[in-house]
CSV table of C-alpha atoms and ligand atoms in Angstrom, one decimal:
chain,number,residue,atom,x,y,z
H,1252,MET,CA,-6.5,-77.9,26.4
H,1253,THR,CA,-9.1,-76.9,23.8
H,1254,ASP,CA,-8.4,-76.9,20.1
H,1255,PHE,CA,-11.2,-75.3,18.2
H,1256,LEU,CA,-9.4,-72.9,16.0
H,1257,SER,CA,-6.2,-74.5,14.8
H,1258,GLY,CA,-8.0,-76.4,12.0
H,1259,LEU,CA,-10.0,-73.3,10.8
H,1260,ALA,CA,-9.1,-72.4,7.2
H,1261,ILE,CA,-8.8,-68.8,6.4
H,1262,SER,CA,-12.0,-67.6,4.8
H,1263,PRO,CA,-11.5,-66.2,1.2
H,1264,PRO,CA,-11.7,-62.4,1.1
H,1265,ASP,CA,-14.9,-60.7,0.1
H,1266,PRO,CA,-14.6,-59.8,-3.6
H,1267,LEU,CA,-15.1,-56.1,-2.9
H,1268,LEU,CA,-13.7,-55.6,0.6
H,1269,GLY,CA,-10.6,-57.7,-0.2
H,1270,ILE,CA,-9.7,-55.2,-3.0
H,1271,MET,CA,-10.1,-52.3,-0.5
H,1272,SER,CA,-7.5,-53.8,1.9
H,1273,ALA,CA,-5.1,-54.9,-0.9
H,1274,PHE,CA,-5.2,-51.3,-2.4
H,1275,ARG,CA,-4.5,-49.8,1.0
H,1276,ALA,CA,-1.5,-52.1,1.5
H,1277,ASP,CA,0.0,-51.4,-1.9
H,1278,PRO,CA,3.0,-49.1,-1.4
H,1279,ARG,CA,3.2,-47.9,-5.1
H,1280,GLU,CA,2.6,-44.2,-5.5
H,1281,ASN,CA,0.6,-44.3,-8.8
H,1282,LYS,CA,-2.2,-46.7,-8.0
H,1283,PHE,CA,-5.9,-46.6,-9.1
H,1284,ASP,CA,-8.7,-47.7,-6.8
H,1285,LEU,CA,-11.7,-48.7,-9.0
H,1286,GLY,CA,-13.0,-51.1,-6.4
H,1287,VAL,CA,-15.5,-50.5,-3.5
H,1288,GLY,CA,-18.3,-48.1,-4.2
H,1289,VAL,CA,-17.4,-44.9,-2.5
H,1290,TYR,CA,-17.9,-41.4,-4.0
H,1291,ARG,CA,-14.8,-39.2,-4.2
H,1292,ASP,CA,-14.4,-35.6,-5.1
H,1293,GLU,CA,-11.9,-34.0,-7.5
H,1294,THR,CA,-9.2,-34.1,-4.8
H,1295,GLY,CA,-9.8,-37.9,-4.4
H,1296,SER,CA,-11.3,-37.6,-0.9
H,1297,THR,CA,-14.8,-38.6,0.4
H,1298,PRO,CA,-15.7,-35.5,2.4
H,1299,VAL,CA,-18.5,-35.4,5.0
H,1300,LEU,CA,-21.4,-33.5,3.4
H,1301,GLU,CA,-22.0,-30.0,4.8
H,1302,ALA,CA,-25.7,-30.9,5.4
H,1303,VAL,CA,-24.4,-33.8,7.5
H,1304,LYS,CA,-21.9,-31.8,9.5
H,1305,THR,CA,-24.6,-29.2,10.3
H,1306,ALA,CA,-27.1,-31.9,11.3
H,1307,GLU,CA,-24.4,-33.5,13.6
H,1308,ARG,CA,-23.8,-30.1,15.3
H,1309,HIS,CA,-27.6,-29.8,16.0
H,1310,ILE,CA,-27.7,-33.4,17.3
H,1311,THR,CA,-24.8,-32.9,19.7
H,1312,GLN,CA,-26.4,-29.8,21.1
H,1313,ARG,CA,-29.8,-31.2,21.7
H,1314,GLN,CA,-29.2,-34.9,22.4
H,1315,ALA,CA,-30.1,-35.7,26.0
H,1316,THR,CA,-29.7,-39.4,26.1
H,1317,LYS,CA,-28.1,-42.5,24.5
H,1318,ALA,CA,-30.8,-44.8,25.9
H,1319,TYR,CA,-32.2,-47.4,23.4
H,1320,GLU,CA,-34.6,-46.2,20.8
H,1321,GLY,CA,-36.4,-49.5,20.5
H,1322,PRO,CA,-36.8,-52.1,17.7
H,1323,ARG,CA,-38.0,-49.6,15.0
H,1324,GLY,CA,-35.1,-47.3,15.6
H,1325,ASN,CA,-35.8,-43.7,14.7
H,1326,ALA,CA,-39.5,-43.2,13.8
H,1327,GLY,CA,-39.0,-39.7,12.4
H,1328,PHE,CA,-36.2,-41.1,10.1
H,1329,CYS,CA,-38.4,-44.0,9.0
H,1330,GLU,CA,-41.3,-41.7,8.1
H,1331,ALA,CA,-39.0,-39.4,6.2
H,1332,ILE,CA,-37.7,-42.3,4.2
H,1333,GLU,CA,-41.3,-43.5,3.6
H,1334,THR,CA,-42.0,-40.0,2.1
H,1335,LEU,CA,-38.9,-40.2,-0.1
H,1336,VAL,CA,-39.9,-43.7,-1.4
H,1337,PHE,CA,-43.7,-43.5,-1.6
H,1338,GLY,CA,-44.1,-39.7,-2.1
H,1339,ALA,CA,-46.0,-37.3,0.2
H,1340,GLN,CA,-49.4,-38.5,-1.1
H,1341,SER,CA,-49.5,-42.3,-0.8
H,1342,GLU,CA,-52.5,-44.5,-0.7
H,1343,ALA,CA,-50.6,-47.4,0.9
H,1344,ARG,CA,-49.3,-45.1,3.7
H,1345,SER,CA,-52.7,-43.5,4.4
H,1346,GLU,CA,-54.3,-47.0,4.5
H,1347,GLU,CA,-51.6,-48.0,7.1
H,1348,ARG,CA,-50.2,-50.7,4.8
H,1349,VAL,CA,-46.6,-49.7,5.1
H,1350,VAL,CA,-44.1,-50.8,7.7
H,1351,SER,CA,-40.7,-49.2,8.0
H,1352,VAL,CA,-37.8,-49.9,10.4
H,1353,THR,CA,-34.3,-48.4,10.7
H,1354,SER,CA,-31.7,-50.9,9.6
H,1355,PRO,CA,-27.9,-51.2,9.9
H,1356,GLY,CA,-27.3,-49.9,6.3
H,1357,GLY,CA,-28.9,-51.2,3.1
H,1358,CYS,CA,-27.3,-54.6,3.7
H,1359,GLY,CA,-29.0,-54.9,7.1
H,1360,ALA,CA,-32.3,-54.1,5.3
H,1361,ILE,CA,-31.6,-56.9,2.7
H,1362,PHE,CA,-30.9,-59.3,5.5
H,1363,LEU,CA,-34.2,-58.4,7.1
H,1364,ALA,CA,-36.0,-58.9,3.8
H,1365,MET,CA,-34.5,-62.3,3.1
H,1366,THR,CA,-35.1,-63.6,6.6
H,1367,LEU,CA,-38.7,-62.3,6.6
H,1368,ALA,CA,-39.2,-64.0,3.3
H,1369,ALA,CA,-37.8,-67.2,4.7
H,1370,ARG,CA,-40.6,-67.1,7.3
H,1371,THR,CA,-43.4,-66.3,4.8
H,1372,SER,CA,-42.3,-68.7,2.0
H,1373,PRO,CA,-39.8,-71.2,3.4
H,1374,LYS,CA,-39.4,-73.0,0.0
H,1375,GLY,CA,-39.1,-69.7,-2.0
H,1376,ARG,CA,-35.9,-69.3,-4.0
H,1377,ILE,CA,-34.2,-66.0,-4.5
H,1378,TRP,CA,-33.8,-64.6,-8.0
H,1379,VAL,CA,-30.9,-62.1,-8.4
H,1380,SER,CA,-29.8,-60.3,-11.6
H,1381,ASP,CA,-26.8,-61.7,-13.3
H,1382,PRO,CA,-24.5,-59.8,-12.9
H,1383,SER,CA,-25.4,-58.4,-9.5
H,1384,TRP,CA,-23.9,-57.1,-6.3
H,1385,PRO,CA,-22.0,-60.2,-5.0
H,1386,ASN,CA,-23.2,-59.6,-1.5
H,1387,HIS,CA,-26.8,-60.4,-2.5
H,1388,LEU,CA,-25.7,-64.0,-2.9
H,1389,LYS,CA,-23.9,-63.9,0.5
H,1390,VAL,CA,-26.9,-62.6,2.3
H,1391,ALA,CA,-29.1,-65.1,0.6
H,1392,ALA,CA,-26.8,-68.0,1.7
H,1393,ALA,CA,-26.7,-66.5,5.3
H,1394,ALA,CA,-30.5,-66.6,5.3
H,1395,GLY,CA,-30.4,-70.2,4.1
H,1396,ARG,CA,-31.8,-69.5,0.7
H,1397,THR,CA,-31.0,-70.8,-2.8
H,1398,ALA,CA,-30.2,-68.0,-5.3
H,1399,LEU,CA,-30.8,-68.2,-9.0
H,1400,GLY,CA,-29.7,-65.7,-11.6
H,1401,TYR,CA,-31.7,-63.9,-14.3
H,1402,PRO,CA,-30.0,-62.4,-17.3
H,1403,TYR,CA,-29.9,-58.6,-17.2
H,1404,MET,CA,-27.5,-57.0,-19.6
H,1405,ALA,CA,-27.4,-57.1,-23.5
H,1406,PRO,CA,-23.9,-57.0,-25.2
H,1407,ASP,CA,-24.5,-53.4,-26.2
H,1408,GLY,CA,-24.7,-52.3,-22.5
H,1409,THR,CA,-28.4,-51.9,-22.3
H,1410,LEU,CA,-31.1,-53.9,-20.5
H,1411,ASP,CA,-31.9,-57.3,-22.0
H,1412,PHE,CA,-35.6,-57.2,-21.0
H,1413,PRO,CA,-36.8,-60.1,-23.2
H,1414,ARG,CA,-34.1,-62.5,-21.8
H,1415,MET,CA,-34.7,-61.2,-18.3
H,1416,MET,CA,-38.4,-61.9,-18.6
H,1417,ASP,CA,-37.9,-65.4,-20.2
H,1418,ALA,CA,-35.9,-66.4,-17.1
H,1419,LEU,CA,-38.3,-64.8,-14.6
H,1420,ARG,CA,-41.2,-66.7,-16.1
H,1421,GLN,CA,-39.6,-69.8,-14.6
H,1422,ALA,CA,-40.1,-68.3,-11.1
H,1423,THR,CA,-42.8,-70.0,-9.0
H,1424,PRO,CA,-45.2,-68.5,-6.5
H,1425,GLY,CA,-43.4,-67.7,-3.2
H,1426,ASP,CA,-40.1,-67.0,-4.9
H,1427,ILE,CA,-38.4,-63.7,-4.0
H,1428,VAL,CA,-37.0,-61.5,-6.8
H,1429,ILE,CA,-34.5,-58.8,-6.2
H,1430,PHE,CA,-34.6,-55.8,-8.5
H,1431,GLN,CA,-32.1,-53.0,-8.1
H,1432,GLY,CA,-32.7,-49.5,-8.9
H,1433,PRO,CA,-32.0,-46.8,-9.7
H,1434,CYS,CA,-28.3,-47.3,-10.7
H,1435,HIS,CA,-28.0,-51.0,-11.0
H,1436,ASN,CA,-24.8,-52.4,-9.4
H,1437,PRO,CA,-22.6,-53.4,-11.3
H,1438,SER,CA,-24.0,-52.5,-14.7
H,1439,GLY,CA,-25.4,-48.9,-14.3
H,1440,ILE,CA,-28.4,-50.1,-16.4
H,1441,ASP,CA,-32.0,-49.4,-15.2
H,1442,PRO,CA,-35.4,-50.5,-16.4
H,1443,SER,CA,-37.6,-47.7,-17.9
H,1444,GLU,CA,-40.6,-46.5,-15.9
H,1445,GLU,CA,-42.9,-48.7,-18.1
H,1446,GLN,CA,-40.7,-51.7,-17.5
H,1447,TRP,CA,-40.8,-51.1,-13.8
H,1448,ALA,CA,-44.6,-51.0,-13.9
H,1449,TYR,CA,-44.6,-54.2,-16.0
H,1450,LEU,CA,-42.3,-56.0,-13.5
H,1451,GLY,CA,-44.6,-55.0,-10.6
H,1452,ASP,CA,-47.6,-56.3,-12.4
H,1453,PHE,CA,-45.8,-59.5,-13.4
H,1454,CYS,CA,-44.8,-60.2,-9.7
H,1455,GLU,CA,-48.4,-59.5,-8.6
H,1456,ARG,CA,-49.8,-61.9,-11.2
H,1457,GLN,CA,-47.1,-64.6,-10.7
H,1458,GLY,CA,-47.3,-64.5,-6.8
H,1459,LEU,CA,-43.7,-63.5,-6.5
H,1460,PHE,CA,-42.4,-61.6,-3.5
H,1461,PRO,CA,-40.2,-58.7,-4.7
H,1462,LEU,CA,-37.4,-56.9,-3.0
H,1463,LEU,CA,-36.5,-53.5,-4.4
H,1464,ASP,CA,-32.9,-52.7,-3.5
H,1465,VAL,CA,-32.6,-48.9,-3.6
H,1466,ALA,CA,-29.0,-48.0,-2.7
H,1467,TYR,CA,-28.3,-45.0,-5.0
H,1468,HIS,CA,-31.4,-42.8,-4.8
H,1469,GLY,CA,-30.6,-39.5,-6.4
H,1470,PHE,CA,-27.5,-40.6,-8.3
H,1471,ALA,CA,-29.2,-41.3,-11.7
H,1472,HIS,CA,-31.4,-38.3,-12.7
H,1473,GLY,CA,-32.8,-36.7,-9.5
H,1474,LEU,CA,-34.7,-37.6,-6.4
H,1475,GLU,CA,-38.2,-37.5,-7.9
H,1476,GLU,CA,-37.1,-38.9,-11.3
H,1477,ASP,CA,-35.3,-41.8,-9.7
H,1478,MET,CA,-38.4,-42.9,-7.7
H,1479,ALA,CA,-40.8,-42.8,-10.7
H,1480,GLY,CA,-40.0,-46.5,-11.6
H,1481,ILE,CA,-40.1,-47.7,-8.0
H,1482,ARG,CA,-43.5,-46.0,-7.4
H,1483,ALA,CA,-44.9,-47.5,-10.6
H,1484,PHE,CA,-43.8,-50.9,-9.3
H,1485,LEU,CA,-45.3,-50.3,-5.9
H,1486,ALA,CA,-48.6,-49.2,-7.5
H,1487,ALA,CA,-48.7,-52.5,-9.4
H,1488,CYS,CA,-47.6,-55.0,-6.8
H,1489,ARG,CA,-49.2,-54.6,-3.4
H,1490,GLU,CA,-46.8,-56.9,-1.4
H,1491,THR,CA,-43.4,-55.4,-2.0
H,1492,MET,CA,-40.3,-55.1,0.2
H,1493,VAL,CA,-37.8,-52.1,-0.2
H,1494,ALA,CA,-34.3,-51.9,1.1
H,1495,TYR,CA,-33.2,-48.3,1.2
H,1496,SER,CA,-29.6,-47.2,1.9
H,1497,CYS,CA,-28.4,-43.8,2.9
H,1498,SER,CA,-24.7,-44.7,2.5
H,1499,LYS,CA,-24.2,-43.1,-0.9
H,1500,ASN,CA,-26.7,-40.3,-1.2
H,1501,PHE,CA,-26.1,-38.9,2.3
H,1502,GLY,CA,-22.4,-40.0,2.3
H,1503,LEU,CA,-23.0,-41.9,5.5
H,1504,TYR,CA,-21.1,-45.1,4.6
H,1505,ARG,CA,-19.6,-45.9,8.0
H,1506,GLU,CA,-22.7,-44.9,10.0
H,1507,ARG,CA,-24.6,-47.9,8.6
H,1508,THR,CA,-27.8,-46.1,7.9
H,1509,GLY,CA,-30.7,-47.8,6.1
H,1510,CYS,CA,-34.4,-48.4,6.2
H,1511,PHE,CA,-36.4,-51.5,5.5
H,1512,LEU,CA,-39.9,-50.9,4.2
H,1513,VAL,CA,-42.7,-53.3,3.4
H,1514,GLN,CA,-45.9,-52.5,1.6
H,1515,THR,CA,-48.6,-55.0,2.7
H,1516,GLU,CA,-52.0,-56.0,1.4
H,1517,ALA,CA,-53.8,-55.0,4.7
H,1518,PRO,CA,-53.1,-53.0,7.9
H,1519,ARG,CA,-53.3,-56.2,9.9
H,1520,ASP,CA,-50.4,-57.7,7.8
H,1521,ALA,CA,-48.3,-54.6,8.5
H,1522,GLN,CA,-48.6,-55.2,12.2
H,1523,ALA,CA,-47.6,-58.8,11.8
H,1524,VAL,CA,-44.6,-57.9,9.7
H,1525,ALA,CA,-43.5,-55.3,12.2
H,1526,SER,CA,-43.6,-58.0,15.0
H,1527,HIS,CA,-41.4,-60.3,12.9
H,1528,LEU,CA,-38.9,-57.7,11.9
H,1529,ALA,CA,-38.4,-56.8,15.6
H,1530,ASP,CA,-38.0,-60.6,16.3
H,1531,ILE,CA,-35.5,-61.1,13.5
H,1532,ALA,CA,-33.4,-58.1,14.5
H,1533,ARG,CA,-33.4,-59.0,18.2
H,1534,ALA,CA,-31.5,-62.2,17.4
H,1535,VAL,CA,-28.8,-60.5,15.3
H,1536,TYR,CA,-28.2,-56.8,16.3
H,1537,SER,CA,-31.1,-56.3,18.8
H,1538,MET,CA,-31.8,-52.7,17.9
H,1539,PRO,CA,-30.5,-50.5,15.0
H,1540,PRO,CA,-27.8,-47.9,15.3
H,1541,ALA,CA,-29.0,-44.4,16.0
H,1542,HIS,CA,-26.5,-41.8,14.8
H,1543,GLY,CA,-26.9,-41.9,11.0
H,1544,ALA,CA,-30.7,-42.1,11.2
H,1545,ALA,CA,-30.7,-39.0,13.5
H,1546,ILE,CA,-28.6,-37.2,10.9
H,1547,VAL,CA,-31.0,-38.0,8.1
H,1548,GLU,CA,-34.0,-37.2,10.2
H,1549,THR,CA,-32.5,-33.8,11.1
H,1550,ILE,CA,-31.7,-33.0,7.5
H,1551,LEU,CA,-35.1,-34.0,6.2
H,1552,ALA,CA,-36.9,-32.2,8.9
H,1553,SER,CA,-35.3,-28.9,8.1
H,1554,GLU,CA,-36.1,-27.0,4.8
H,1555,GLU,CA,-32.7,-25.3,4.9
H,1556,LEU,CA,-30.7,-28.5,5.4
H,1557,THR,CA,-32.8,-30.4,2.8
H,1558,ALA,CA,-32.0,-27.7,0.3
H,1559,LEU,CA,-28.3,-28.0,1.1
H,1560,TRP,CA,-28.4,-31.8,0.8
H,1561,HIS,CA,-30.2,-31.5,-2.6
H,1562,LYS,CA,-27.4,-29.1,-3.7
H,1563,GLU,CA,-24.7,-31.5,-2.6
H,1564,LEU,CA,-26.4,-34.5,-4.1
H,1565,THR,CA,-26.9,-32.7,-7.4
H,1566,SER,CA,-23.2,-31.9,-7.5
H,1567,MET,CA,-22.2,-35.5,-6.9
H,1568,ARG,CA,-24.6,-36.7,-9.6
H,1569,SER,CA,-23.4,-34.1,-12.1
H,1570,ARG,CA,-19.8,-34.9,-11.4
H,1571,ILE,CA,-20.4,-38.6,-12.0
H,1572,ARG,CA,-22.2,-37.8,-15.2
H,1573,ASP,CA,-19.3,-35.7,-16.5
H,1574,LEU,CA,-16.8,-38.4,-15.4
H,1575,ARG,CA,-18.8,-40.9,-17.4
H,1576,ARG,CA,-18.8,-38.8,-20.5
H,1577,ASN,CA,-15.1,-38.1,-20.3
H,1578,LEU,CA,-14.2,-41.7,-19.6
H,1579,ALA,CA,-16.2,-42.9,-22.5
H,1580,ASP,CA,-14.6,-40.4,-24.9
H,1581,ALA,CA,-11.1,-41.1,-23.6
H,1582,LEU,CA,-11.5,-44.9,-23.9
H,1583,LYS,CA,-12.9,-44.5,-27.4
H,1584,SER,CA,-10.0,-42.4,-28.6
H,1585,ALA,CA,-7.3,-44.4,-26.9
H,1586,THR,CA,-8.6,-47.8,-28.1
H,1587,GLY,CA,-10.0,-46.7,-31.4
H,1588,MET,CA,-13.1,-48.8,-30.5
H,1589,ASP,CA,-16.7,-47.7,-30.5
H,1590,GLY,CA,-18.0,-49.9,-27.7
H,1591,PHE,CA,-17.7,-47.5,-24.8
H,1592,GLU,CA,-20.6,-45.1,-25.5
H,1593,ALA,CA,-22.9,-47.1,-23.1
H,1594,LEU,CA,-20.7,-45.9,-20.2
H,1595,ALA,CA,-21.8,-42.4,-20.8
H,1596,ASN,CA,-25.5,-43.4,-20.8
H,1597,GLN,CA,-25.5,-45.8,-17.8
H,1598,THR,CA,-26.1,-44.3,-14.4
H,1599,GLY,CA,-24.7,-44.2,-10.9
H,1600,MET,CA,-21.3,-45.3,-9.6
H,1601,PHE,CA,-20.7,-48.4,-11.5
H,1602,SER,CA,-20.3,-49.8,-15.0
H,1603,LEU,CA,-18.7,-53.0,-16.3
H,1604,LEU,CA,-15.6,-53.0,-18.5
H,1605,PRO,CA,-14.8,-55.9,-20.8
H,1606,LEU,CA,-12.0,-57.1,-18.5
H,1607,GLN,CA,-12.4,-60.2,-16.4
H,1608,GLY,CA,-10.8,-62.7,-14.1
H,1609,PRO,CA,-7.1,-63.1,-14.8
H,1610,ILE,CA,-6.8,-59.8,-16.7
H,1611,THR,CA,-7.9,-58.0,-13.6
H,1612,ASP,CA,-5.2,-59.8,-11.6
H,1613,MET,CA,-2.6,-58.7,-14.2
H,1614,LEU,CA,-3.9,-55.1,-14.0
H,1615,ARG,CA,-3.4,-55.2,-10.3
H,1616,VAL,CA,0.0,-56.8,-10.2
H,1617,GLN,CA,1.6,-55.0,-13.2
H,1618,SER,CA,-0.2,-51.6,-13.3
H,1619,ALA,CA,-1.6,-51.1,-9.8
H,1620,VAL,CA,-5.1,-50.8,-11.1
H,1621,TYR,CA,-7.6,-52.4,-8.6
H,1622,LEU,CA,-10.9,-53.6,-9.7
H,1623,PRO,CA,-13.0,-56.8,-9.0
H,1624,ALA,CA,-12.7,-59.8,-11.2
H,1625,SER,CA,-16.1,-58.9,-12.7
H,1626,GLY,CA,-14.6,-55.9,-14.5
H,1627,ARG,CA,-16.7,-53.5,-12.5
H,1628,ILE,CA,-15.4,-50.0,-12.1
H,1629,ASN,CA,-16.3,-47.4,-9.6
H,1630,ILE,CA,-16.6,-44.3,-11.8
H,1631,ALA,CA,-17.5,-42.1,-8.8
H,1632,GLY,CA,-14.0,-42.8,-7.4
H,1633,LEU,CA,-12.2,-41.3,-10.5
H,1634,THR,CA,-10.9,-37.7,-10.9
H,1635,GLN,CA,-11.0,-35.8,-14.2
H,1636,GLU,CA,-7.2,-35.6,-14.0
H,1637,GLY,CA,-6.9,-39.3,-13.3
H,1638,ILE,CA,-8.8,-40.4,-16.4
H,1639,ALA,CA,-6.0,-40.0,-18.9
H,1640,PRO,CA,-3.4,-42.0,-16.9
H,1641,LEU,CA,-5.9,-44.6,-16.0
H,1642,VAL,CA,-7.0,-45.0,-19.6
H,1643,GLY,CA,-3.3,-45.3,-20.5
H,1644,GLN,CA,-3.0,-48.3,-18.2
H,1645,LEU,CA,-6.3,-49.9,-19.2
H,1646,THR,CA,-5.9,-49.6,-23.0
H,1647,PRO,CA,-3.5,-52.5,-23.8
H,1648,TYR,CA,-5.6,-54.8,-21.6
H,1649,LEU,CA,-8.9,-53.7,-23.2
H,1650,GLN,CA,-7.4,-54.2,-26.7
H,1651,ALA,CA,-6.2,-57.6,-25.8
H,1652,SER,CA,-9.5,-58.6,-24.2
H,1653,LEU,CA,-11.7,-57.2,-27.0
H,1654,ALA,CA,-9.4,-58.9,-29.6
H,1655,GLN,CA,-10.2,-62.3,-28.0
H,1656,GLN,CA,-14.0,-61.7,-28.1
A,263,LIG,C1,-20.1,-51.7,-3.4
A,263,LIG,O1,-20.8,-52.5,-4.2
A,263,LIG,O2,-18.9,-51.5,-3.7
A,263,LIG,C2,-20.7,-51.0,-2.3
A,263,LIG,O3,-22.1,-51.3,-2.3
A,263,LIG,C3,-20.0,-51.3,-1.0
A,263,LIG,C4,-20.2,-52.7,-0.5
A,263,LIG,O4,-20.6,-52.9,0.6
A,263,LIG,O5,-20.0,-53.7,-1.3
């Protein structure tokens, strides 16, 4: 008889995915899900985008095989994402210094990045903003890397650039630094274009290997506007990795659609990187999934579908902006406190409320409000109608928490 599993302790739930399952299991009728980052419309559902549905119809009609695509996945998709990230006119692309591969979501791209970096700089540590997406730490640990935090947020809800730079000056050559943007998760705070350019130059001079985690492209100000900072960074730092997710901006969450891009110093390096990415992926998922990438490729290859996607993305972005404004106003008037204006100016799905740890447990148990212990809320999951009842539930907890500070 074997006995491998009876001593196995139950692994603690993931901070975000655990909330998702607890919310689903809660039988109370009036409950609020502020947890995992999924966009919802005014009816509270996450519909499939029309551009996606149309692309899927085209794919079903013309798809002739399900044979493997190969290690890079969908080349047309990769090139379309290169254009979104680098722009149509890119020196690095025309010099063949860019590698791109399809990845299983943005998370798969981050895994490729950290594993690649472990091969290029085995002693390199990983610097992650504090606060950050908790999964950055999990992926860093899975790739056998030590993660260190750099401060990010000032008490007034803006970027604390001086403290961030003080910490990053401790980074040593070969270290990897993860920057998120646009729409930092969980704070909704982004560097300005000048700060992005400064960060790129800083990494170049310090010999750091940056990873730009781009998971909310188009959710801040617009597709071009949101890439200005990223492109300024790429212009300043020649060796840069980019993890691009299509989960949110194409609404393809469950299709696991992402792209991992690397800008290299020389074309020869690009070929070497491509060979390592194929090797890393082969040991984990062999080859990337195809369906989501085919959808994005189909949309971006058609002027009509691209225009439809732009329209749908603009409507998601405007809705989030309106929700932010109304939530900030409602919190201000319910609590009588001024500190919520930053919520309206931050961008993307997430912001942080001054609610932490045990208070978030009480909120869940007593008021059926689900949010992670960090106090992060998914604003894109709210409805205009739901704001007043939610604020009613949150107010006593916010007042208690702010009175303690
Ligand atoms: C989130 O932060 O909620 C999303 O990025 C979903 C996830 O996988 O954690």
